[in-house]
């Protein structure tokens, strides 16, 4: 987005998989994106007869799970592939982070077990999926970054430099507080994000405030957000596309983050559009995508 802003004449067209827009900071966006993705999850469960039968009040169950773990964290163990045993504690904040991660990272297959994970937590139990996410999570990754496994080359220093320079100084704290809406769990994860404390020590000067301004351009754009993506909700992409002169957004069904990595129809739509980027994209490739199905007791 910054390149399109500063060098529009050098770009013929651009597409963005799971776009994150410069005017949305990671903390406020984290709250809003997670809530939007959960809303999509609850709606999808209601349209899946087996999910609805097994979890008839998933939204209320989610609230019960948060309340229960806020009062009494759950404990369990996870055995790694090397045979090591890791003690795991899951409080309400870790559950929220794991749920956002499941809605946003490492592919849509993880999403199938999310209703079961939520229902088990509300009953005081930890599914193997939740144990694995928490036990194998690199420090402060799940719930903050969409990809955690296979990220050995990730540089925390480079991340902090951009986060502390280009985002933290310009966060609208009133907007962040309004998004959190006095929810103590969202406050603990996003309002009191450990990355904010890290910025006190990282000590980089503020960047250019213009980098967080919305981008307006004549460059043809295509956005490919996933239906359940907690990092890039389709609504953001649709609204951003509507503000541009030649921009389109295709919601990729039954997908989370990184749609080009998991959805063949996203690749087809992108490839077709690139050949003629001033025309609306062909959405027929994704029209027949089966809806997301969820695991239920007995599967």
PDB file of C-alpha atoms in Angstrom, residues 76 217 243 255 284 298:
ATOM      1  CA  UNK A  76      -3.204 -29.925  31.054  1.00  0.00           C
ATOM      2  CA  UNK A 217      -5.363   5.453  -5.884  1.00  0.00           C
ATOM      3  CA  UNK A 243     -13.488   3.856  -1.849  1.00  0.00           C
ATOM      4  CA  UNK A 255     -11.078 -19.817   4.258  1.00  0.00           C
ATOM      5  CA  UNK A 284     -17.442 -17.840 -10.670  1.00  0.00           C
ATOM      6  CA  UNK A 298     -18.380 -38.697  17.529  1.00  0.00           C
TER       7      UNK A 298
END
